[in-house]
JSON list of C-alpha atoms and ligand atoms in Angstrom, two decimals:
[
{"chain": "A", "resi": 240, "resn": "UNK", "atom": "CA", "xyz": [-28.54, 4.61, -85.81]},
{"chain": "A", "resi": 241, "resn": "UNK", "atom": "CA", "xyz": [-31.05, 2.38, -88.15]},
{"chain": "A", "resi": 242, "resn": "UNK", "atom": "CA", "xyz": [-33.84, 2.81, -86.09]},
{"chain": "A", "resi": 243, "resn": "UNK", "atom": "CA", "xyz": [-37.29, 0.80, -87.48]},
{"chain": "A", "resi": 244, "resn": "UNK", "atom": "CA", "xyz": [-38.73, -2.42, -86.09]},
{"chain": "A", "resi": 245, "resn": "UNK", "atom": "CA", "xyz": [-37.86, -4.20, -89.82]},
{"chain": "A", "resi": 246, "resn": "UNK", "atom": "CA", "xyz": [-34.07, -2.75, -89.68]},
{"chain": "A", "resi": 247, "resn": "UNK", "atom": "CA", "xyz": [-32.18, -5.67, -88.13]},
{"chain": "A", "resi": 248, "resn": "UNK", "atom": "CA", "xyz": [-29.21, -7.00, -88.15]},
{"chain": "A", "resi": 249, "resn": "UNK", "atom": "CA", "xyz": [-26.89, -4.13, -88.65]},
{"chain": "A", "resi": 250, "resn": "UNK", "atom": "CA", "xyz": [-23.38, -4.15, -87.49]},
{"chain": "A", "resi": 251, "resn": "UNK", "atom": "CA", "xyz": [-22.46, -2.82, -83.70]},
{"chain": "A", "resi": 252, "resn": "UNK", "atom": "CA", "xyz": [-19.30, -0.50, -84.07]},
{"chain": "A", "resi": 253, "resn": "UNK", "atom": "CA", "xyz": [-17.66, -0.50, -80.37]},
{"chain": "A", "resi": 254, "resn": "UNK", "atom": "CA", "xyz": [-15.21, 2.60, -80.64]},
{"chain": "A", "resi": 255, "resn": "UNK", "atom": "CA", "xyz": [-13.78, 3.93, -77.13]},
{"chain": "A", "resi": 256, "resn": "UNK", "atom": "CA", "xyz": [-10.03, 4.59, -75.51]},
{"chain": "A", "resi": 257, "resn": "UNK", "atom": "CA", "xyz": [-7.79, 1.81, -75.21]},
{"chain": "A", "resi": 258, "resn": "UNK", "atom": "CA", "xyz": [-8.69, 0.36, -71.85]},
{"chain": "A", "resi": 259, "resn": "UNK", "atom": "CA", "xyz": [-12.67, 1.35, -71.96]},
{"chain": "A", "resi": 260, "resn": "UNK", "atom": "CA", "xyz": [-13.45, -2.88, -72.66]},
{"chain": "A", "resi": 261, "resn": "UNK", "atom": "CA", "xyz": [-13.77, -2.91, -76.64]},
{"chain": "A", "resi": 262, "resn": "UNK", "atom": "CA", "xyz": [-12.41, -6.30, -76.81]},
{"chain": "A", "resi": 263, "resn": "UNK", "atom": "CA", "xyz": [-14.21, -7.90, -73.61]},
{"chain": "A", "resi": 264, "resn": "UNK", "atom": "CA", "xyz": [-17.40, -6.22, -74.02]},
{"chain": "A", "resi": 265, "resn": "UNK", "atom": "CA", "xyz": [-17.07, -6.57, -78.05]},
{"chain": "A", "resi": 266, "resn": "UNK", "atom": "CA", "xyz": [-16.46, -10.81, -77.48]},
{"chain": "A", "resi": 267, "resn": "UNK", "atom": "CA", "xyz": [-19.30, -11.00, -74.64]},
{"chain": "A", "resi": 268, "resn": "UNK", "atom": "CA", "xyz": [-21.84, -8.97, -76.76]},
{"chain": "A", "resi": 269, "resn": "UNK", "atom": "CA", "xyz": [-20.81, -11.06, -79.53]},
{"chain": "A", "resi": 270, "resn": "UNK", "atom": "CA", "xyz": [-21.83, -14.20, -78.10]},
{"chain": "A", "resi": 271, "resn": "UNK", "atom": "CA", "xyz": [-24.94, -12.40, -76.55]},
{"chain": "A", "resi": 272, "resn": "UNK", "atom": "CA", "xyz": [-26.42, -12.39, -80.07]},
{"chain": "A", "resi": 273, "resn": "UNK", "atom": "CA", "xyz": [-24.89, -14.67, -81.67]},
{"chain": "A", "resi": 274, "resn": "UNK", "atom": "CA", "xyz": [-22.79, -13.35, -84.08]},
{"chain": "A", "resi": 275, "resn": "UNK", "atom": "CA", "xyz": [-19.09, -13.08, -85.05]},
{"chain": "A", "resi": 276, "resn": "UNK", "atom": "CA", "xyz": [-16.78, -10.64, -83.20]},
{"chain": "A", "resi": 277, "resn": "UNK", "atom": "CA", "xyz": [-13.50, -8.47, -85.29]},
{"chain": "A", "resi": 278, "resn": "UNK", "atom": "CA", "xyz": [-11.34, -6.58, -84.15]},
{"chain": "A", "resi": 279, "resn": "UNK", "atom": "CA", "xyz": [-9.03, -3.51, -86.26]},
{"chain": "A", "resi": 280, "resn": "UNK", "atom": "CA", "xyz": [-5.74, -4.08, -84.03]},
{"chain": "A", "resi": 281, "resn": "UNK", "atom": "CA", "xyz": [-6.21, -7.97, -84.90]},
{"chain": "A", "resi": 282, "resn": "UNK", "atom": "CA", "xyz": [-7.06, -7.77, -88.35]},
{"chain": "A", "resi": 283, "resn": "UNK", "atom": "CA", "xyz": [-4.03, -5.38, -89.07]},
{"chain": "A", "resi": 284, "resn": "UNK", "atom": "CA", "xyz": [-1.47, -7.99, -87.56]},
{"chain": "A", "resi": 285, "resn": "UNK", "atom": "CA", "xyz": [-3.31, -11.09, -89.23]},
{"chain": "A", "resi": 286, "resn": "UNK", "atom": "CA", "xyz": [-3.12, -8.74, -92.57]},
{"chain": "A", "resi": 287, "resn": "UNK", "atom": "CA", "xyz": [1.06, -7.60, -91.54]},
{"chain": "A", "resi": 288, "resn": "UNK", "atom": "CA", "xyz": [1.83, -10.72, -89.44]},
{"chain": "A", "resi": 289, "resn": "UNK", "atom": "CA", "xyz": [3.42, -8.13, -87.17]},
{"chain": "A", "resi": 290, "resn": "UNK", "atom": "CA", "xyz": [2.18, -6.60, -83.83]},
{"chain": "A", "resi": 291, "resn": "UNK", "atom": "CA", "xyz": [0.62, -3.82, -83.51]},
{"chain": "A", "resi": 292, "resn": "UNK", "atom": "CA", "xyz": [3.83, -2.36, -82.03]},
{"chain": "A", "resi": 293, "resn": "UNK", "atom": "CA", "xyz": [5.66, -3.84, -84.63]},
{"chain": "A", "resi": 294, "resn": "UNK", "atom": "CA", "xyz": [3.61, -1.83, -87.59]},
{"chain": "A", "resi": 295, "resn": "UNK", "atom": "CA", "xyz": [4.10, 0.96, -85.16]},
{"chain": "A", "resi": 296, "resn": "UNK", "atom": "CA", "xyz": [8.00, 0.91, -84.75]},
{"chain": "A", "resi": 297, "resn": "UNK", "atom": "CA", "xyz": [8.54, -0.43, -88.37]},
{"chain": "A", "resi": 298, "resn": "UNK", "atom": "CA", "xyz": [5.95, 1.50, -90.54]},
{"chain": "A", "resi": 299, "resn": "UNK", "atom": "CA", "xyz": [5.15, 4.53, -88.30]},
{"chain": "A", "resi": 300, "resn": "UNK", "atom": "CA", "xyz": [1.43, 5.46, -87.50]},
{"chain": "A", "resi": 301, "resn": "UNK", "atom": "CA", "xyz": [0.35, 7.25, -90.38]},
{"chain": "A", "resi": 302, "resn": "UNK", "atom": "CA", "xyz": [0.74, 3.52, -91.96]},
{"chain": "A", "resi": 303, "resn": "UNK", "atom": "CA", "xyz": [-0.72, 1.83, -89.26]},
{"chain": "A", "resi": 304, "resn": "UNK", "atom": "CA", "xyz": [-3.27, 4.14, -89.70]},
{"chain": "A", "resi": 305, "resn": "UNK", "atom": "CA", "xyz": [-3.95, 3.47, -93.47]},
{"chain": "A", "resi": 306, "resn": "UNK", "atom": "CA", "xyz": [-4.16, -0.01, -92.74]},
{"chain": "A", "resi": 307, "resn": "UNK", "atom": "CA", "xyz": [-6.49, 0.15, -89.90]},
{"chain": "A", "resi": 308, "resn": "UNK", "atom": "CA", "xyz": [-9.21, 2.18, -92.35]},
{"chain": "A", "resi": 309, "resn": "UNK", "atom": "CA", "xyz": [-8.75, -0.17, -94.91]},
{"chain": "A", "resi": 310, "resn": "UNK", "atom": "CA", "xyz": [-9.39, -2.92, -93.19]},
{"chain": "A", "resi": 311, "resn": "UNK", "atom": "CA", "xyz": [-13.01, -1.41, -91.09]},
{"chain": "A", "resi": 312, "resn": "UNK", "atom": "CA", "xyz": [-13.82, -0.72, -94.40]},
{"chain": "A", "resi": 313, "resn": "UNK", "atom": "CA", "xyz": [-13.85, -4.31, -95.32]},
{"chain": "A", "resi": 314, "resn": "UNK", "atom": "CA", "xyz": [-15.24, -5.27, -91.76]},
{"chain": "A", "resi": 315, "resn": "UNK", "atom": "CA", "xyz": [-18.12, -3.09, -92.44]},
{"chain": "A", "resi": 316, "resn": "UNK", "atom": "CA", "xyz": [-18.72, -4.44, -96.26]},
{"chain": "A", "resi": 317, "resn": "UNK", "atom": "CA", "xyz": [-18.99, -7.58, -94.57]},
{"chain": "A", "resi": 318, "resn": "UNK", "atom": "CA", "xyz": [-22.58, -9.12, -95.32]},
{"chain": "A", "resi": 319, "resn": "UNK", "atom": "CA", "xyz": [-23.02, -10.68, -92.57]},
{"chain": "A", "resi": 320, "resn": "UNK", "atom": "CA", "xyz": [-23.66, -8.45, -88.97]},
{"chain": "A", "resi": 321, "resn": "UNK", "atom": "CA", "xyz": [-21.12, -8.69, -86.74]},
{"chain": "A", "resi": 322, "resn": "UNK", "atom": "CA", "xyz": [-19.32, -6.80, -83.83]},
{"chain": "A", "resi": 323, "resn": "UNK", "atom": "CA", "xyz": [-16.36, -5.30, -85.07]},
{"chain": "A", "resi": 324, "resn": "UNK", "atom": "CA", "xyz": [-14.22, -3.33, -82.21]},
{"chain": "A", "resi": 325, "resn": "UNK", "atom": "CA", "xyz": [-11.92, -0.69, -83.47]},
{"chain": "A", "resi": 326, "resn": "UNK", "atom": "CA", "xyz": [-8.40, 0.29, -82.23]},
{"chain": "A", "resi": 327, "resn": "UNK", "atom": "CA", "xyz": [-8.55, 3.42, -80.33]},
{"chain": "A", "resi": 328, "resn": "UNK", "atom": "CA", "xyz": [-7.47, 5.81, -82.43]},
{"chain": "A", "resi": 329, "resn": "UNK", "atom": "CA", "xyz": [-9.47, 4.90, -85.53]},
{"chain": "A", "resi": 330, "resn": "UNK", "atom": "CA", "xyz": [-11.60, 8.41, -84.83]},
{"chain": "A", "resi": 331, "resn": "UNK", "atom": "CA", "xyz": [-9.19, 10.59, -85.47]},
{"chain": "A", "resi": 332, "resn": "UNK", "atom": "CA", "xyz": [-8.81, 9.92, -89.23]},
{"chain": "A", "resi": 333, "resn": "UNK", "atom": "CA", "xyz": [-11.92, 11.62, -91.06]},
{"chain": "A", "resi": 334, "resn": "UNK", "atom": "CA", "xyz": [-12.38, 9.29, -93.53]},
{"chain": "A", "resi": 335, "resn": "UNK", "atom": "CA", "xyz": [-12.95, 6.91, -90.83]},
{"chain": "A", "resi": 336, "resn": "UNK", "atom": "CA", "xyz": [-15.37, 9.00, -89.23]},
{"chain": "A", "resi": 337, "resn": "UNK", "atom": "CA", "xyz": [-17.27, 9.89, -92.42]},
{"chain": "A", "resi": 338, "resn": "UNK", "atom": "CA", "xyz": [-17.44, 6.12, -93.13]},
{"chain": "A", "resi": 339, "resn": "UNK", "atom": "CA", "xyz": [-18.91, 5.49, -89.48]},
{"chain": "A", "resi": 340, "resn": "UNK", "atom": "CA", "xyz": [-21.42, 8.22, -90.62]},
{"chain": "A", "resi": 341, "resn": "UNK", "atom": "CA", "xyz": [-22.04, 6.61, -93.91]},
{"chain": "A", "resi": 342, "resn": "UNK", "atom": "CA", "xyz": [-22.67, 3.25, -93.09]},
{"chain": "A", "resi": 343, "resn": "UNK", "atom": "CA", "xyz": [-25.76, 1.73, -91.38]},
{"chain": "A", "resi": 344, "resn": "UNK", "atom": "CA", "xyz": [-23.93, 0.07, -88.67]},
{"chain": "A", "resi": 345, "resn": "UNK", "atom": "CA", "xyz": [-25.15, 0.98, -84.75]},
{"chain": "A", "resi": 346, "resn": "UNK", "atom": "CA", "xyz": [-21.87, 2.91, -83.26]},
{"chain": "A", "resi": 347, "resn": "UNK", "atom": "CA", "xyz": [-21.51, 3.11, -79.21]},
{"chain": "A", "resi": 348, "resn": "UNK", "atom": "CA", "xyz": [-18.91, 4.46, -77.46]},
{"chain": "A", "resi": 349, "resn": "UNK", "atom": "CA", "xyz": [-17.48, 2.90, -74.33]},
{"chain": "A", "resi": 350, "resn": "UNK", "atom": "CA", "xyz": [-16.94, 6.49, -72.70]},
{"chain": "A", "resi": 351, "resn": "UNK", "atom": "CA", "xyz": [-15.06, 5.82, -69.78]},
{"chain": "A", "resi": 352, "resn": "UNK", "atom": "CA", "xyz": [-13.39, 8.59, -66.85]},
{"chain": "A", "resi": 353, "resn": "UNK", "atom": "CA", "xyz": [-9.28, 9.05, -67.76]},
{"chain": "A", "resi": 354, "resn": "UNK", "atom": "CA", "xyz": [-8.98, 7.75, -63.88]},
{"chain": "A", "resi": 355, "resn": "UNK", "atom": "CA", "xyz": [-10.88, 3.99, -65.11]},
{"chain": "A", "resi": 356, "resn": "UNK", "atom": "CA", "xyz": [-8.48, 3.80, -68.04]},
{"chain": "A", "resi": 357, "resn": "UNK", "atom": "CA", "xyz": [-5.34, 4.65, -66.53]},
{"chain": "A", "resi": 358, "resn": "UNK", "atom": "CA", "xyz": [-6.06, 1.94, -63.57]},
{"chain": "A", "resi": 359, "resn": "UNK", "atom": "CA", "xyz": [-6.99, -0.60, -66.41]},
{"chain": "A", "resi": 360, "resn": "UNK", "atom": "CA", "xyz": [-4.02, 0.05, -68.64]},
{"chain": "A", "resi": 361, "resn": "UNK", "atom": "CA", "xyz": [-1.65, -0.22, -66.12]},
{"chain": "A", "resi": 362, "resn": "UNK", "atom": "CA", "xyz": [1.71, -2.00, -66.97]},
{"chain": "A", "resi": 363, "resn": "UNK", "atom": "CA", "xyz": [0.18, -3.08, -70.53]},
{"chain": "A", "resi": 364, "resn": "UNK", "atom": "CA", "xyz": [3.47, -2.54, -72.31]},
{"chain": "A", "resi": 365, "resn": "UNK", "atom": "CA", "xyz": [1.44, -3.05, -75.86]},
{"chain": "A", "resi": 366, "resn": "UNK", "atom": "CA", "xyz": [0.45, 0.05, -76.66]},
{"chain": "A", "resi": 367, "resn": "UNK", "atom": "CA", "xyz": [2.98, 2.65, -78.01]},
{"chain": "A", "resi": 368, "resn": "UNK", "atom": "CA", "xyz": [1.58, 5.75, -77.75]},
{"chain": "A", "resi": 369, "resn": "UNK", "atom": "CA", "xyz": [1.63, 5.19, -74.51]},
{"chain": "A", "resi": 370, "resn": "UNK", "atom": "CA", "xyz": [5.41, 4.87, -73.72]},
{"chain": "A", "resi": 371, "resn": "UNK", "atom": "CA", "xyz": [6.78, 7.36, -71.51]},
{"chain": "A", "resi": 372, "resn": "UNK", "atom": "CA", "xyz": [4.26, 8.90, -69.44]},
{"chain": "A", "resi": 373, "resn": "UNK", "atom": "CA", "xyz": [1.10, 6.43, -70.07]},
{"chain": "A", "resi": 374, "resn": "UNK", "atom": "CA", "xyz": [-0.84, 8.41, -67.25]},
{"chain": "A", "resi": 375, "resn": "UNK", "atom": "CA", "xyz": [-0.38, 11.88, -69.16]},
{"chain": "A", "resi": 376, "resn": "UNK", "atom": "CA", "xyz": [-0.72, 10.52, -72.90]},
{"chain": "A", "resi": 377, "resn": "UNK", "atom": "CA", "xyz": [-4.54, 9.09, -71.83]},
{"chain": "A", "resi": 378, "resn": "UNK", "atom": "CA", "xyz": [-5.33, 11.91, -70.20]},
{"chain": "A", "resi": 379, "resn": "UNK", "atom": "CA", "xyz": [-4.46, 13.63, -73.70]},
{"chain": "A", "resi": 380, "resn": "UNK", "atom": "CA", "xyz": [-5.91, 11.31, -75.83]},
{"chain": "A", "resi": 381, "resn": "UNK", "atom": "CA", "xyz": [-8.79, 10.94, -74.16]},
{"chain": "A", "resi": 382, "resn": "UNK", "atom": "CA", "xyz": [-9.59, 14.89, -73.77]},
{"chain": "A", "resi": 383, "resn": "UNK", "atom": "CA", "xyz": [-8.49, 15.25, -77.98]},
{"chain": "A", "resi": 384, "resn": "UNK", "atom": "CA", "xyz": [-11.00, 12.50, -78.71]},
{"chain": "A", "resi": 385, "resn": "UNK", "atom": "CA", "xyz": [-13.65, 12.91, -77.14]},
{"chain": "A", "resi": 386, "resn": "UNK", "atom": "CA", "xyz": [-15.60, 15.12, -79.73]},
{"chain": "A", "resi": 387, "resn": "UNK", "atom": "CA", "xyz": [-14.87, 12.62, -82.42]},
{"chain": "A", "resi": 388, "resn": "UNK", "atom": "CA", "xyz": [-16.01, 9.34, -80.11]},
{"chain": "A", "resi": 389, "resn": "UNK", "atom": "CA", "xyz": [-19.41, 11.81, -78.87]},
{"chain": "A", "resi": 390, "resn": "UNK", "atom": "CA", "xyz": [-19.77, 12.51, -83.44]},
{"chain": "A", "resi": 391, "resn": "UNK", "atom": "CA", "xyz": [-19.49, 9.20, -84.68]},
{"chain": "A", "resi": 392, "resn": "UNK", "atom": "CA", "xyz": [-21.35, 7.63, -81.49]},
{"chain": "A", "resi": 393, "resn": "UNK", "atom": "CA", "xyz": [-25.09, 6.34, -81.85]},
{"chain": "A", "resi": 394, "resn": "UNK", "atom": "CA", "xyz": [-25.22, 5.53, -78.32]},
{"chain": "A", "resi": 395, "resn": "UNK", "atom": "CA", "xyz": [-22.90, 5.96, -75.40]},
{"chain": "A", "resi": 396, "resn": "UNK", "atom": "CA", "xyz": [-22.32, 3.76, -72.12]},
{"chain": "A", "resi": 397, "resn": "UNK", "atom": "CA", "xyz": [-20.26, 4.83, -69.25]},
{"chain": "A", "resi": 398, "resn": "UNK", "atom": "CA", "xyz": [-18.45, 1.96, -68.38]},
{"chain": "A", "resi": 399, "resn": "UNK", "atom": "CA", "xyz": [-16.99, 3.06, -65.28]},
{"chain": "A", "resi": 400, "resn": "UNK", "atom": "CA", "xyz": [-17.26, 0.37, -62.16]},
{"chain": "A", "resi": 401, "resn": "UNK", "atom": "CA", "xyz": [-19.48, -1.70, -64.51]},
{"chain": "A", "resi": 402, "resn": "UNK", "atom": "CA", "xyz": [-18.73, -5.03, -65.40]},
{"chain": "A", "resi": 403, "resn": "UNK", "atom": "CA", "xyz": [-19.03, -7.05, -68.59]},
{"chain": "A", "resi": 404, "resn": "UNK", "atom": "CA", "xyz": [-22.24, -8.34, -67.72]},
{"chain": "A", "resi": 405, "resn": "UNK", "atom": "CA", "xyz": [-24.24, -5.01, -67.09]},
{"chain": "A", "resi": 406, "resn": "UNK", "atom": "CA", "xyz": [-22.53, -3.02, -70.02]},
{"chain": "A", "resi": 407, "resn": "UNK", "atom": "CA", "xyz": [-23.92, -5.61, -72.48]},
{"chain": "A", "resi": 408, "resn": "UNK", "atom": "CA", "xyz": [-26.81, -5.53, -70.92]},
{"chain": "A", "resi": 409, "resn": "UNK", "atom": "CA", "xyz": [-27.16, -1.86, -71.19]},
{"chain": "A", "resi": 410, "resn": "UNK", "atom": "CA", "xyz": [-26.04, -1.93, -75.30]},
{"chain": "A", "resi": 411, "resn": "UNK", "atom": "CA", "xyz": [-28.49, -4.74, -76.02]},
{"chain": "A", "resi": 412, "resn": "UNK", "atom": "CA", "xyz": [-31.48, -2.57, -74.03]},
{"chain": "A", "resi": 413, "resn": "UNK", "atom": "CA", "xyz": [-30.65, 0.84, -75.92]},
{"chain": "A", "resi": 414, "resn": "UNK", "atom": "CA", "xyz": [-29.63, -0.87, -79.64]},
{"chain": "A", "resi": 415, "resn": "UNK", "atom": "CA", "xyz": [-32.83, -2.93, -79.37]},
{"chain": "A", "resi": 416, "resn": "UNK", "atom": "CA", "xyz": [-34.09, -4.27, -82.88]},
{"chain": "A", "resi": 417, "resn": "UNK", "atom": "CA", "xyz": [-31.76, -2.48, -85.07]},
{"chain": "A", "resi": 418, "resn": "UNK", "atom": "CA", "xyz": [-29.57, -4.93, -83.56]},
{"chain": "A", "resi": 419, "resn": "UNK", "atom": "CA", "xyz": [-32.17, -7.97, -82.50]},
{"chain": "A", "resi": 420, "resn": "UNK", "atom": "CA", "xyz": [-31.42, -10.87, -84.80]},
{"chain": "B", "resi": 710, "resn": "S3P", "atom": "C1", "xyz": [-4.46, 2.95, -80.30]},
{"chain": "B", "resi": 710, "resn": "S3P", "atom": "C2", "xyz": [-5.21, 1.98, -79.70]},
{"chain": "B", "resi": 710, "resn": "S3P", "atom": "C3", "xyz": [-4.85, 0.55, -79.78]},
{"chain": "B", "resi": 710, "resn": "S3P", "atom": "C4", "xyz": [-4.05, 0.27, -81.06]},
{"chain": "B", "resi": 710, "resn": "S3P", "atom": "C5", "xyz": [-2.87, 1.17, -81.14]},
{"chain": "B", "resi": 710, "resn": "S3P", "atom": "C6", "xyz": [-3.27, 2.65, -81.13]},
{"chain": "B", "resi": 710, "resn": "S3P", "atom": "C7", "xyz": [-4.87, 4.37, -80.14]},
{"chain": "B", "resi": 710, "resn": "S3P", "atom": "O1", "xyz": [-6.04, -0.25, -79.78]},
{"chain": "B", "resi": 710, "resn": "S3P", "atom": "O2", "xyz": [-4.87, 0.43, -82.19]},
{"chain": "B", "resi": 710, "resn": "S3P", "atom": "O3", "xyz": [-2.02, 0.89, -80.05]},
{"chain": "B", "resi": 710, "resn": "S3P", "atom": "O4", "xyz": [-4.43, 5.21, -80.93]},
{"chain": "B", "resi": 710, "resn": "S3P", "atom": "O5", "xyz": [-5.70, 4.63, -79.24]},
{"chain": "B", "resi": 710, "resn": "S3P", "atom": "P1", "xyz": [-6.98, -0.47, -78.47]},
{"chain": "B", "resi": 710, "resn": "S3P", "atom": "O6", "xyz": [-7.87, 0.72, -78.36]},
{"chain": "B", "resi": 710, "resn": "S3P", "atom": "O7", "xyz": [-7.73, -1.70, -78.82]},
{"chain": "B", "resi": 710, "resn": "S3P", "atom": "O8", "xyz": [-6.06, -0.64, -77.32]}
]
């Protein structure tokens, strides 16, 4: 994490599970300081005008997950500091992790318990790789990623039982002025 007094105004990275708040906590922190919010899934179906599921059942993941690097990539190139919240998954390509590393932008994890995400994700019929068994494929996930959330992470909040409000809060407090603009 940038880390002087003079350092502002880098980009804030949310990366977490599907479920842990990126998009909630990524618009709320957003308007917190004032800045604009993106968001991988959303810029790969503005850039496909397809769904994620869509890119999913009709180009198969290793595409989605091409176009999901490309397009942080951009996000982070982006001049002006933002909050950019990343698809779930975007840790487990390398490249995407070295370019977390490489960049300046402040990363936090929304860390959250398997039990919090499987109650939150409950009947969301969006996500595909969690058809079947969604209880057992978080559970997975989760476990498989969390060394690559806890490497590319700056900071880390535990969102469990916390609301919006108090998780901002909490990423405002420990990003302080490499983030303060
Ligand atoms: C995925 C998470 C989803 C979306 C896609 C794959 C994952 O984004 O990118 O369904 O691999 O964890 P959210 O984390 O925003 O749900």
């Amino acid at each position: 994490m940038p880390g002087s007094e003079t350092d502002a105004g880098h980009h804030v990275v949310l990366v977490g599970m599907m479920g842990s708040g990126k998009t909630s906590v990524g618009e709320a922190l957003a308007r917190r300081l004032g800045r604009d919010v993106a968001d991988t899934d959303h810029l790969v179906e503005l850039a496909t005008k397809k769904t994620v599921r869509a890119v999913f059942a009709e180009h198969g993941e290793a595409e989605f997950r091409r176009l999901e690097g490309v397009l942080l990539h951009h996000a982070l190139r982006t001049a002006e500091p933002g909050v950019i919240g990343c698809g779930g998954g975007v840790v487990t390509q390398a490249g995407n992790r070295a370019m977390l590393a490489a960049s300046d932008a402040v990363v936090v994890w929304l860390r959250a318990r398997p039990e919090t995400l499987v109650a939150r994700l409950e009947g969301a019929g969006d996500r595909p790789l969690l058809d079947g068994d969604p209880e057992a494929a978080i559970r997975r996930l989760a476990g498989e990623r969390a060394p690559w959330y806890a490497e590319v992470a700056d900071v880390t909040v535990d969102v469990d039982d916390r609301g919006v409000d108090e998780i901002v809060d909490e990423i405002v407090d420990r990003t302080g002025e490499a983030v303060a603009r």
